[in-house]
XYZ file of C-alpha atoms in Angstrom:
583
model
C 0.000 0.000 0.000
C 2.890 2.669 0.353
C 5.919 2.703 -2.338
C 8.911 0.883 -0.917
C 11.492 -0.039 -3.750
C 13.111 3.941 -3.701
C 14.224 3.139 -0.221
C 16.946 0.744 -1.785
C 18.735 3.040 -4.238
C 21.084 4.350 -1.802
C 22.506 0.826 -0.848
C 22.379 -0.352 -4.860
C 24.215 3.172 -5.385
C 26.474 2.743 -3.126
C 27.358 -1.383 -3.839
C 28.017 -0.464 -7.921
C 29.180 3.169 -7.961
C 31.946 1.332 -9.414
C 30.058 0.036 -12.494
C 27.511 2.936 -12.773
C 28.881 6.573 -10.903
C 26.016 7.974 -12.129
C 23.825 5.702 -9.892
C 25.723 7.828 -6.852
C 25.792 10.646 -8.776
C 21.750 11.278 -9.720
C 21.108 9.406 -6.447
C 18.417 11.894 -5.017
C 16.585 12.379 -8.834
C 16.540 8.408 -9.145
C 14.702 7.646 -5.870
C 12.151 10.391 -6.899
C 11.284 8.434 -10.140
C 11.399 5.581 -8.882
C 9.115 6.531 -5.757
C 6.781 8.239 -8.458
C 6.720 4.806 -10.863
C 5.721 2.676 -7.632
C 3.117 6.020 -6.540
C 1.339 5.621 -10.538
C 1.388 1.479 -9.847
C -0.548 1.860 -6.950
C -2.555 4.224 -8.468
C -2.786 1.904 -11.031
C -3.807 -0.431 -9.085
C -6.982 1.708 -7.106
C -7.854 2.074 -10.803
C -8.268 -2.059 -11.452
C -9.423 -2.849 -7.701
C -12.142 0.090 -8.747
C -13.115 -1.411 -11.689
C -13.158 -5.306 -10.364
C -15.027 -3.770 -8.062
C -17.799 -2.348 -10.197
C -18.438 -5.750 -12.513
C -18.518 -7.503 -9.130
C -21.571 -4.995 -7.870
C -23.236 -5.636 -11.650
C -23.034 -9.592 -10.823
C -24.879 -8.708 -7.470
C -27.194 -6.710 -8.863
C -27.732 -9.290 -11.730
C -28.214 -12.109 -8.941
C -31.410 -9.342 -7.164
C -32.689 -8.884 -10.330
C -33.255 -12.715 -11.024
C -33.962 -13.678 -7.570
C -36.775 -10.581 -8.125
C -37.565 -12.183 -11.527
C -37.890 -15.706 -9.926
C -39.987 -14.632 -7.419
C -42.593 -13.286 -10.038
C -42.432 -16.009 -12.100
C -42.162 -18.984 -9.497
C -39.188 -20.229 -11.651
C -37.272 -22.647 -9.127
C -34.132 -20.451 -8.628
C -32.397 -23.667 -8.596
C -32.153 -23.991 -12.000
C -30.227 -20.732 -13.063
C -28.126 -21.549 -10.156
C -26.624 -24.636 -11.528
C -26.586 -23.094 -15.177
C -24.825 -19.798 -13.593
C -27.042 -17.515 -16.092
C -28.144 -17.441 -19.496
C -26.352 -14.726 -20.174
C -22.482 -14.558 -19.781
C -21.024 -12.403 -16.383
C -17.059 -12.192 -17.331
C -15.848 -12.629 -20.627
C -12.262 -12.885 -21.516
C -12.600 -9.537 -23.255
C -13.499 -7.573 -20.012
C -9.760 -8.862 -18.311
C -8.120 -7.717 -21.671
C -9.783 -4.796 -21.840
C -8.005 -4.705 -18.045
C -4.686 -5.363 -19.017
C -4.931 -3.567 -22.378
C -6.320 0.057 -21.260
C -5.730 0.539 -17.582
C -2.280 -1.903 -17.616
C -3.789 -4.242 -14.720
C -1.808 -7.747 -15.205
C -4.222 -10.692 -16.030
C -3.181 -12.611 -13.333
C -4.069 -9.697 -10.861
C -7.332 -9.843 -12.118
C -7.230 -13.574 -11.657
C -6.620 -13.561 -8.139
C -8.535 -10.889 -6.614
C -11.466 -12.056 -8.664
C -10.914 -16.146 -7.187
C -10.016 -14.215 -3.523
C -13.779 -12.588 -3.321
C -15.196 -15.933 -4.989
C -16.216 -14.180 -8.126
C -14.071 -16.800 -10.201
C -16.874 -18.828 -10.494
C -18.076 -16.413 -12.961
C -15.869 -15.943 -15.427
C -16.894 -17.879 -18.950
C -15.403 -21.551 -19.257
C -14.166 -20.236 -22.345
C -12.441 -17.134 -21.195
C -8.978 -17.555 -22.080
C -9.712 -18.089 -25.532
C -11.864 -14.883 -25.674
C -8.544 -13.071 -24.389
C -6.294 -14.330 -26.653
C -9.457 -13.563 -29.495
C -9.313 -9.883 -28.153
C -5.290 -9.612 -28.548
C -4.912 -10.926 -31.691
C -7.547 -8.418 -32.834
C -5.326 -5.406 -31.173
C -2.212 -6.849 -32.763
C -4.499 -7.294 -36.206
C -5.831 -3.402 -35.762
C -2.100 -2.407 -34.838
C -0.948 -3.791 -37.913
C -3.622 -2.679 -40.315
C -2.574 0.649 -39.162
C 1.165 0.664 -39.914
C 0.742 -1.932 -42.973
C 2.694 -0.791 -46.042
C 4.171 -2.725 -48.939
C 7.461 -1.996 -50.970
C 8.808 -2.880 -54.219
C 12.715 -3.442 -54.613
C 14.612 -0.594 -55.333
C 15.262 0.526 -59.575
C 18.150 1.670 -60.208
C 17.988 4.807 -62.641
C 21.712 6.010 -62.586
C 25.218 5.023 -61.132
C 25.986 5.935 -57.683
C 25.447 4.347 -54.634
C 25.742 7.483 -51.962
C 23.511 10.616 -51.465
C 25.296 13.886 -50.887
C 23.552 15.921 -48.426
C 24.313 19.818 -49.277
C 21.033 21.443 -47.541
C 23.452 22.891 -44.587
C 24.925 25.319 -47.577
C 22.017 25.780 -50.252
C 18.020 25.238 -50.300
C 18.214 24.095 -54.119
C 20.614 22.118 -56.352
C 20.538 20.179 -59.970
C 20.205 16.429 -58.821
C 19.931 13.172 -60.587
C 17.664 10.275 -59.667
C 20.302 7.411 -58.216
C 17.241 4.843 -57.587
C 13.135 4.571 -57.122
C 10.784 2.319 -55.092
C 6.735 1.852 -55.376
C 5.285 1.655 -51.878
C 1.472 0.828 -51.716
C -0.127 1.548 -48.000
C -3.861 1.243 -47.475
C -4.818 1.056 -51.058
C -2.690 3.980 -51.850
C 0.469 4.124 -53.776
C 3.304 6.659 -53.534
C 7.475 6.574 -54.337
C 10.630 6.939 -53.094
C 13.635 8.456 -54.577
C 16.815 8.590 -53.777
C 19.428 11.473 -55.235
C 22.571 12.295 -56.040
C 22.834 14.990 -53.694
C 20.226 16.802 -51.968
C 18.913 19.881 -50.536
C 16.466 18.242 -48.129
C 17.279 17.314 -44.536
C 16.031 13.917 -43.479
C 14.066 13.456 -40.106
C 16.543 12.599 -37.686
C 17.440 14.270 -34.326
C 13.730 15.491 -33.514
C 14.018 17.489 -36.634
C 11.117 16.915 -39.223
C 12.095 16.188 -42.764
C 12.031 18.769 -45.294
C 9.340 19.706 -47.996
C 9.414 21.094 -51.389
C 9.483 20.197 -54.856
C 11.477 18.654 -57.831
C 11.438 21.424 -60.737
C 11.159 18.501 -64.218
C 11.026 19.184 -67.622
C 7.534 18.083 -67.710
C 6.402 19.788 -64.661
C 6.951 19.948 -60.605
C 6.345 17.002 -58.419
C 5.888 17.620 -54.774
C 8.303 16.067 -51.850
C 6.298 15.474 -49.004
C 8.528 13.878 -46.923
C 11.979 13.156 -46.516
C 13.551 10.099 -44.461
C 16.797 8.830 -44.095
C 17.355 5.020 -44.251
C 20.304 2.864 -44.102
C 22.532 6.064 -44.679
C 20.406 7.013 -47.788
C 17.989 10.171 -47.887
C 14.718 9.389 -49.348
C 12.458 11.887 -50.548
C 8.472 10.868 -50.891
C 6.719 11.634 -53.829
C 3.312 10.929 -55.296
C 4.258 10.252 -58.543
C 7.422 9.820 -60.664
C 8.841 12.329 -63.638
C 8.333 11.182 -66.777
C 12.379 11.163 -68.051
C 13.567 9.635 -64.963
C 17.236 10.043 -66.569
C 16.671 13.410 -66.768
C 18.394 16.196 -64.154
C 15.947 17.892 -61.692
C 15.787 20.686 -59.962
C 15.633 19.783 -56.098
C 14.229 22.894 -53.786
C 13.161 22.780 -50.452
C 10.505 24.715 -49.001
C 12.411 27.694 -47.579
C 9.901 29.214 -45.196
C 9.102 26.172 -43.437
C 12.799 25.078 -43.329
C 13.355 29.005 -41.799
C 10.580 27.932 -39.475
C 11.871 24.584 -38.184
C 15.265 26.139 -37.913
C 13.912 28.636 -35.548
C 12.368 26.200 -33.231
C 15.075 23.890 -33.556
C 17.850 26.351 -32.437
C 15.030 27.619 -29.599
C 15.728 24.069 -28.447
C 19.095 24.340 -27.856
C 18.401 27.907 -26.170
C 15.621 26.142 -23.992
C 18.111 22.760 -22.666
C 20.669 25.633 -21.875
C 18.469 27.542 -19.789
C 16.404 24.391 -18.265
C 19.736 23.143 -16.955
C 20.741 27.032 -15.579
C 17.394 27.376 -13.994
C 16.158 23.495 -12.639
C 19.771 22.122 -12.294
C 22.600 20.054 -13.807
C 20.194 16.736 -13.513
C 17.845 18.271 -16.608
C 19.058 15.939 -19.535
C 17.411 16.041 -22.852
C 14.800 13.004 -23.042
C 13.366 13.290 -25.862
C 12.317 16.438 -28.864
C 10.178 16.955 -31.941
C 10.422 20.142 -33.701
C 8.914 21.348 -37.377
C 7.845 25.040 -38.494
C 4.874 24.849 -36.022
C 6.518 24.207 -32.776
C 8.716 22.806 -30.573
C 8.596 19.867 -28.309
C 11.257 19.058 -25.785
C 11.049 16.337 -23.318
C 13.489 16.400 -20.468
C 14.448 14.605 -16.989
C 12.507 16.751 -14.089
C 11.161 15.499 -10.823
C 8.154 17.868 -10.271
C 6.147 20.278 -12.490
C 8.139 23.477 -12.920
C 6.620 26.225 -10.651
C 5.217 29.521 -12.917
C 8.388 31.641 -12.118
C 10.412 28.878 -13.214
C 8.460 29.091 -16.328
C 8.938 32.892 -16.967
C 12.701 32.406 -15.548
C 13.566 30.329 -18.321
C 11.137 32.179 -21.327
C 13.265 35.336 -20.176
C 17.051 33.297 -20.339
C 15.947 32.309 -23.595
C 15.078 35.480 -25.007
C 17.994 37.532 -23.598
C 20.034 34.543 -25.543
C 18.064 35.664 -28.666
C 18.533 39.647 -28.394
C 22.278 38.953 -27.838
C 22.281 37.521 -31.575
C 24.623 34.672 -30.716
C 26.420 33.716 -34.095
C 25.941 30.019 -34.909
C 29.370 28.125 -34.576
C 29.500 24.606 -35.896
C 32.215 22.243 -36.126
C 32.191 18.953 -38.147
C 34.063 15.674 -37.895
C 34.884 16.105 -33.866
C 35.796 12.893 -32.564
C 33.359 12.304 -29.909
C 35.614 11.958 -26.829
C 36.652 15.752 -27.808
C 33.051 16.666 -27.985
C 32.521 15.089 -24.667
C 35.482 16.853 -23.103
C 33.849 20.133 -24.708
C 30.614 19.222 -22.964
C 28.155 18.856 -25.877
C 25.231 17.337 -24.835
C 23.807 14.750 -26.544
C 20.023 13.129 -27.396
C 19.010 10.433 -24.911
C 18.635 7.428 -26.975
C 20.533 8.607 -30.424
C 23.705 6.497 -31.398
C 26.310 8.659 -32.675
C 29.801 7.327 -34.182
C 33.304 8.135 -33.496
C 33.329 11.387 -35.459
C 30.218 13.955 -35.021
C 28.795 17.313 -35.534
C 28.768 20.193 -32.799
C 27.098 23.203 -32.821
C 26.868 25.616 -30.112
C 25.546 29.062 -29.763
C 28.594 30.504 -26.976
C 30.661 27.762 -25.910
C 29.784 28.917 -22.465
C 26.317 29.053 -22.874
C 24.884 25.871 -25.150
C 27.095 23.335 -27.022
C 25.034 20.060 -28.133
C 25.770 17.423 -30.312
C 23.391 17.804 -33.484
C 23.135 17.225 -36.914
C 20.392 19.291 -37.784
C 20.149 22.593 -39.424
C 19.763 26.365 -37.395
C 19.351 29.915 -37.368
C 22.891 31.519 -38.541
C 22.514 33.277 -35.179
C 20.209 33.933 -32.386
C 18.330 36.891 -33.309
C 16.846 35.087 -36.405
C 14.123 33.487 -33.931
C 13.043 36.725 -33.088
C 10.672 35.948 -29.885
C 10.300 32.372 -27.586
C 7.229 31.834 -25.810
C 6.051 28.806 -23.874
C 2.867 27.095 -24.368
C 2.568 24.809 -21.684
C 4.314 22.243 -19.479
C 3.411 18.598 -18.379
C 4.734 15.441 -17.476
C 5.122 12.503 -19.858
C 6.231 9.884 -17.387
C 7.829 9.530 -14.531
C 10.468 12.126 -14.064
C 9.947 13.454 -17.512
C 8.898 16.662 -17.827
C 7.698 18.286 -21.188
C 7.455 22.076 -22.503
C 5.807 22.944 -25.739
C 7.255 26.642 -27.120
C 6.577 28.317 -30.346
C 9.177 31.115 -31.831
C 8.994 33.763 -34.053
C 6.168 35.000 -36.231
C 3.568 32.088 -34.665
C 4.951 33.217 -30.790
C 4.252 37.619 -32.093
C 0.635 36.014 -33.314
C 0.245 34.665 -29.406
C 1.062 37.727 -27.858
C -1.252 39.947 -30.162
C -4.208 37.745 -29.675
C -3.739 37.671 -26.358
C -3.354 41.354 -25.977
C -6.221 41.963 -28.013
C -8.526 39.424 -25.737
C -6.733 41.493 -22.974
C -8.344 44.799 -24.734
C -11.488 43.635 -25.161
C -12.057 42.533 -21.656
C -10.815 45.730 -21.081
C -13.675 47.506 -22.571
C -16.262 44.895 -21.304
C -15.426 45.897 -17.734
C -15.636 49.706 -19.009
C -12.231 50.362 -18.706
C -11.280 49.614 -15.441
C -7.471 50.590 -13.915
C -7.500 47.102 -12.540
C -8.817 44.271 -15.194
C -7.274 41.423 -12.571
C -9.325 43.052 -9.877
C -12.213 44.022 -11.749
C -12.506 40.150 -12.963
C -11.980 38.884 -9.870
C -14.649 41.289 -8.301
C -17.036 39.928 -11.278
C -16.389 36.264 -10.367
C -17.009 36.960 -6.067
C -20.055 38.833 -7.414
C -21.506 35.395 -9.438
C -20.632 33.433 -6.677
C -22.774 34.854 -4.623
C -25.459 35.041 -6.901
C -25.286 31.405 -7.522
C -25.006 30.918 -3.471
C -28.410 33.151 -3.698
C -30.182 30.789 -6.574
C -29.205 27.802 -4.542
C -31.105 28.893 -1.636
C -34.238 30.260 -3.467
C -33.858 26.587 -5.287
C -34.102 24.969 -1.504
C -36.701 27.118 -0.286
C -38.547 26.199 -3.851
C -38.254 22.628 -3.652
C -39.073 22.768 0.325
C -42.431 24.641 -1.074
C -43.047 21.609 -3.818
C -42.640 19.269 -0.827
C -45.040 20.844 1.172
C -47.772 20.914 -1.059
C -46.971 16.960 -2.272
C -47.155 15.751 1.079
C -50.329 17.385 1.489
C -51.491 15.560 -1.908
C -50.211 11.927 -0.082
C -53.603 9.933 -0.471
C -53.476 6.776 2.451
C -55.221 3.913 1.508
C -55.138 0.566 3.664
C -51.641 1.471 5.247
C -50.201 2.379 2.590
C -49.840 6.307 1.143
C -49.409 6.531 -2.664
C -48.299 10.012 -4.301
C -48.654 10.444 -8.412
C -47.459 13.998 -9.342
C -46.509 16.003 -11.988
C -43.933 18.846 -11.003
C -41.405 21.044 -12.704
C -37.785 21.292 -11.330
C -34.491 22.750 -12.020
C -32.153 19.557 -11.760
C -31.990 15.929 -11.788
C -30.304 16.060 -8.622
C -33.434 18.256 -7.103
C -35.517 15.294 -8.510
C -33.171 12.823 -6.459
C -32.811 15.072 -3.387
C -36.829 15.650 -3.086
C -37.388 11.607 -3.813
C -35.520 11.187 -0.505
C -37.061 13.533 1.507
C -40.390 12.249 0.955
C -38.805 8.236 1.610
C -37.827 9.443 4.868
C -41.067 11.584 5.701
C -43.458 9.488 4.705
C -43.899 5.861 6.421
C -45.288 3.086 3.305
C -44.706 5.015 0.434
C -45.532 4.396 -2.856
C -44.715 7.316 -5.106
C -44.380 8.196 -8.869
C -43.045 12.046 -9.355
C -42.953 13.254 -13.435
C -40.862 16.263 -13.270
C -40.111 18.726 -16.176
C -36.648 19.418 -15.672
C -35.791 22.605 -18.098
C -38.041 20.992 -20.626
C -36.877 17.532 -20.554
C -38.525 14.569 -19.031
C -37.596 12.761 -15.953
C -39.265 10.091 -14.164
C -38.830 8.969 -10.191
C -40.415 6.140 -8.983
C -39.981 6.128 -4.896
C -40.981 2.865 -2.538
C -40.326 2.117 1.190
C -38.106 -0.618 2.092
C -41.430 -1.929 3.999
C -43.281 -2.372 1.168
C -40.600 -3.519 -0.998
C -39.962 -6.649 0.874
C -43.687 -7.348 2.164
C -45.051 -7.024 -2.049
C -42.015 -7.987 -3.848
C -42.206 -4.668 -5.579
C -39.304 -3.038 -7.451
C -38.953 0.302 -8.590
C -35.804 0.157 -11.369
C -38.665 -2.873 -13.543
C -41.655 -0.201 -13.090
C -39.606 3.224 -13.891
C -38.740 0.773 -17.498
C -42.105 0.284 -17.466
C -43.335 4.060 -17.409
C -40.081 5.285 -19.367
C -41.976 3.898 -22.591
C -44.208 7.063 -22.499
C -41.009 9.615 -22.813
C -39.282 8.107 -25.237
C -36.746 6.851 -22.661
C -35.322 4.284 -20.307
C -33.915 4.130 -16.757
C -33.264 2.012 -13.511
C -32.481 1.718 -10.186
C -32.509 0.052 -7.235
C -35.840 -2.176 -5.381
C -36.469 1.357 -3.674
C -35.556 4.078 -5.947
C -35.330 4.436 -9.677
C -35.079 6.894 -11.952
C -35.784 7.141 -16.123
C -34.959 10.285 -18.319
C -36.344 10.611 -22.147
C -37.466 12.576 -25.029
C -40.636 13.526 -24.889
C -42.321 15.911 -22.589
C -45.570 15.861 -23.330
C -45.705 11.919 -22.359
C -45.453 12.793 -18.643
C -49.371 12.912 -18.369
C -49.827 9.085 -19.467
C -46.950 8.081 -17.171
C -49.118 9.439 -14.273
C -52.545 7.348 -15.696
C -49.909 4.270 -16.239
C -48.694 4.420 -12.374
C -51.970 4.726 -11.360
C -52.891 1.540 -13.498
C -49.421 -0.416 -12.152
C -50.687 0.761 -8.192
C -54.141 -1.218 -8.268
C -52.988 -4.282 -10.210
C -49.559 -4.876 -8.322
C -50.795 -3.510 -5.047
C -54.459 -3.172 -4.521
C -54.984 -6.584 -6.487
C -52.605 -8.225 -4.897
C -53.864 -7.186 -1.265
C -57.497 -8.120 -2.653
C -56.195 -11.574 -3.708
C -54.107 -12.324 -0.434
């Protein structure tokens, strides 16, 4: 019930700091994820036992409902008994669903459920409905990422593509090779050149977009990759002279866009690590001309001033107008010793690419592309910040012309509840003035509600008719909430000894039905309210349930609340006044 596994990092630090210094090193920041992976298991856990739980309150209520049903019917309850149920309790699909959406192991399931003696029903055929239910996840996992494609055709001599995108945005190319891929009915190509303009994804960065200029026409690229060393660009369809020499041109805004947020990236790690600490280490980043996404290693959610501090490091860095210095072929121990920081999770070889914006400042392994220097990104603004996982922390930021469009709409909306207010020399004040003022007023409507629906009470317990011990109520009343309905249904229970009552309320022109009996009467008729609110629900287009004693059905149409009144009154003397005649 309380995490426990933390408590051992500092004696499995201590026993292989040899090994793994880091272990002793980020000794504090491990325990905290740790201690917050065993906190989400438990609450994991309160999730499944919750949910268990619930199916195993359905299987009661099932049992009630049959015992009610056998009861009526003088079927020997016997004989669903020893055939369980005609209908199935626990199939296979409800443990996957388990394990599959909420992460509770099967075998978890398994055992609470045999521990509270609810094993006995689960469908004999149970395990094969939960392997059923996997393979169709797999088989709906793999539709979605199915693709098909053709060997490569080679067009022209030359096994290696030339990337030249760092220098220029457009270069004469020649086609080296071509594949057909066909996904979901679709079909599409890849082509690999000579050299190239466009950056591959890789590093977080998106691919690159733009065009081949042909003879014949331009073909769009929407999408560049980079596999086994070779940059592939994805087109839609193929040039007609495939010998011929095209015109390769990326799409310069949105590479001028990307670059922004990508350099704002290495800006943002920089400042992260000034601000939170030396522990922040880049976990994970996406960034195209939209936005930017950075995931990094944090223990708690970053407090607001943390927030600005960092925005305002980031945007000093850009008014400085840092020059972009890059330096290729490092060998990596050098970078290292430099203290580039590198992606979590990329593999780099012995020779790499560093770029830094002030050696003192940020220095990061990367081979993407960025802003010749700072100033270029203009203006960084945070969007939000969340958490990921454990200990991962992540910040969404946009840069530039998209971050100026922020600021103006939110200066405008800024304006304009300005002017709403009437000009006031405190907006903050004047809001939060406006927000006291409708919390009192809804304090206010609340009580005139309570004194409204203590009136309606009044005058329906003076409508209670009593008839041979037993006081009936069939009303029509208008209130302003189901839970009014529910609260009122209650009050008159507990007021009113033997009570058998229907209530068909208007609630803000929509039809609800409660159906209220005493426990006493209940048990002594064999009466249940959730089988006549069904009953009654027919006339508002609706349905409901409930409980022996209280049930409750909600529909479509008003103006059948008069015939549910004339139906209780039928369901009162057949059920009760003909059963009292016939005892």
């Amino acid at each position: 019930e309380e995490p426990t596994i933390h408590k051992l990092v500092p004696v499995l630090a201590d026993q292989m700091s040899a090994v793994f210094p880091e272990l002793k090193q980020q000794q504090d920041f491990v325990t905290r994820v740790i201690r917050e992976e065993e906190e989400a298991f438990l609450r994991t856990l309160a999730n499944g036992l919750k949910i268990i739980k619930d199916k195993e309150d359905e299987i009661q209520q099932k049992i009630r409902d049959k015992v009610e049903e056998s009861r009526q019917t003088g079927e020997a309850i016997a004989q669903w008994q020893k055939a369980k149920f005609s209908s199935p309790l626990i199939h296979g699909e409800f443990i996957f669903d388990l394990s599959d959406t909420y992460g509770f192991p099967k075998d978890l399931t398994l055992l609470i459920l045999s521990q509270n003696g609810y094993d006995k029903y689960l469908m004999d055929d149970w395990e094969q409905q939960f392997q059923e239910a996997m393979a169709k996840q797999k088989d709906r996992s793999r539709a979605a990422q199915d693709k098909e494609e053709g060997d490569w055709i080679k067009v022209t001599e030359g096994r290696e593509s030339e990337f030249v995108g760092y220098e220029h945005l457009k270069t004469e190319s020649r086609i080296l090779r071509y594949r057909e891929v066909q996904t979901k009915n679709k079909t599409h190509y890849q082509l690999v050149l000579d050299k190239t303009p466009f950056y591959p994804e890789s590093g977080g960065q998106v691919g690159d977009t733009g065009e081949l200029e042909t003879a014949q026409g331009n073909i769009p690229v929407w999408d560049t990759k980079k596999e086994n060393e070779l940059i592939v660009h994805m087109v839609s369809h193929l040039p007609k002279d495939l010998k011929q020499p095209v015109q390769a041109r990326v799409n310069q805004s949105r590479r001028e866009a990307t670059e922004n947020n990508h350099s704002a990236t290495h800006l943002l790690h920089a400042a992260l690590r000034s601000v939170l600490g030396d522990h922040v280490q880049q976990r994970g980043s996406l960034v195209n001309d939209q936005l930017l996404r950075f995931d990094f290693s944090h223990f708690s959610k970053m407090t607001e001033d943390e927030i600005a501090e960092v925005e305002h490091l980031v945007n000093q860095k850009i008014r400085e107008n840092i020059a972009r210095e890059v330096r290729e072929n490092v060998p990596l121990v050098d970078a290292r010793d430099m203290g580039a920081m590198a992606l979590f999770g990329e593999k780099y070889g012995e020779r790499v690419r560093v770029v830094s914006f002030d050696d003192q400042y940020s220095i990061e392994l990367c081979g993407g592309t960025h802003v010749a220097a700072t100033g270029q990104i203009g203006f960084f603004k945070i969007i939000s910040e969340s958490s990921v996982a454990s200990g991962v922390r992540r910040i969404e930021a946009i840069t530039a012309q998209k971050a100026e469009d922020l600021v103006d709409e939110r200066f405008r909306e800024l304006q304009q509840i300005g002017t709403l207010l009437k000009g006031p020399k405190d907006t903050i004040r004047a809001v939060e003035m406006l927000i006291q003022e409708r919390n009192q007023l809804q304090k206010d409507l609340e009580v005139s509600q309570r004194q409204e629906l203590q009136q309606i009470k009044s005058d329906l317990l003076n409508r209670v008719n009593s008839e041979d011990d037993i006081n009936r109520l069939f009303a029509s009343i208008k209130l302003p909430s189901a839970q009014a309905l529910k609260d009122l249904s209650f009050e008159l229970k507990n007021q009113v000894e033997s009570l058998f009552a229907v209530l068909a309320a208007d609630i803000a022109g929509k039809p609800q039905i409660a159906v209220i009996i005493s426990d006493t009467l209940v048990k002594e008729m064999n009466l249940n309210a959730g089988n006549i609110v069904k009953q009654l629900a027919r006339h508002i287009s609706g349905g409901g349930g409930g409980q022996a004693f209280f049930a409750t059905a909600g529909g479509k149409n008003l103006a059948g609340l008069p015939q549910v009144i004339e139906e209780a009154e039928k369901i009162y003397q057949e059920q009760i006044v003909g059963n009292k005649q016939s005892s």
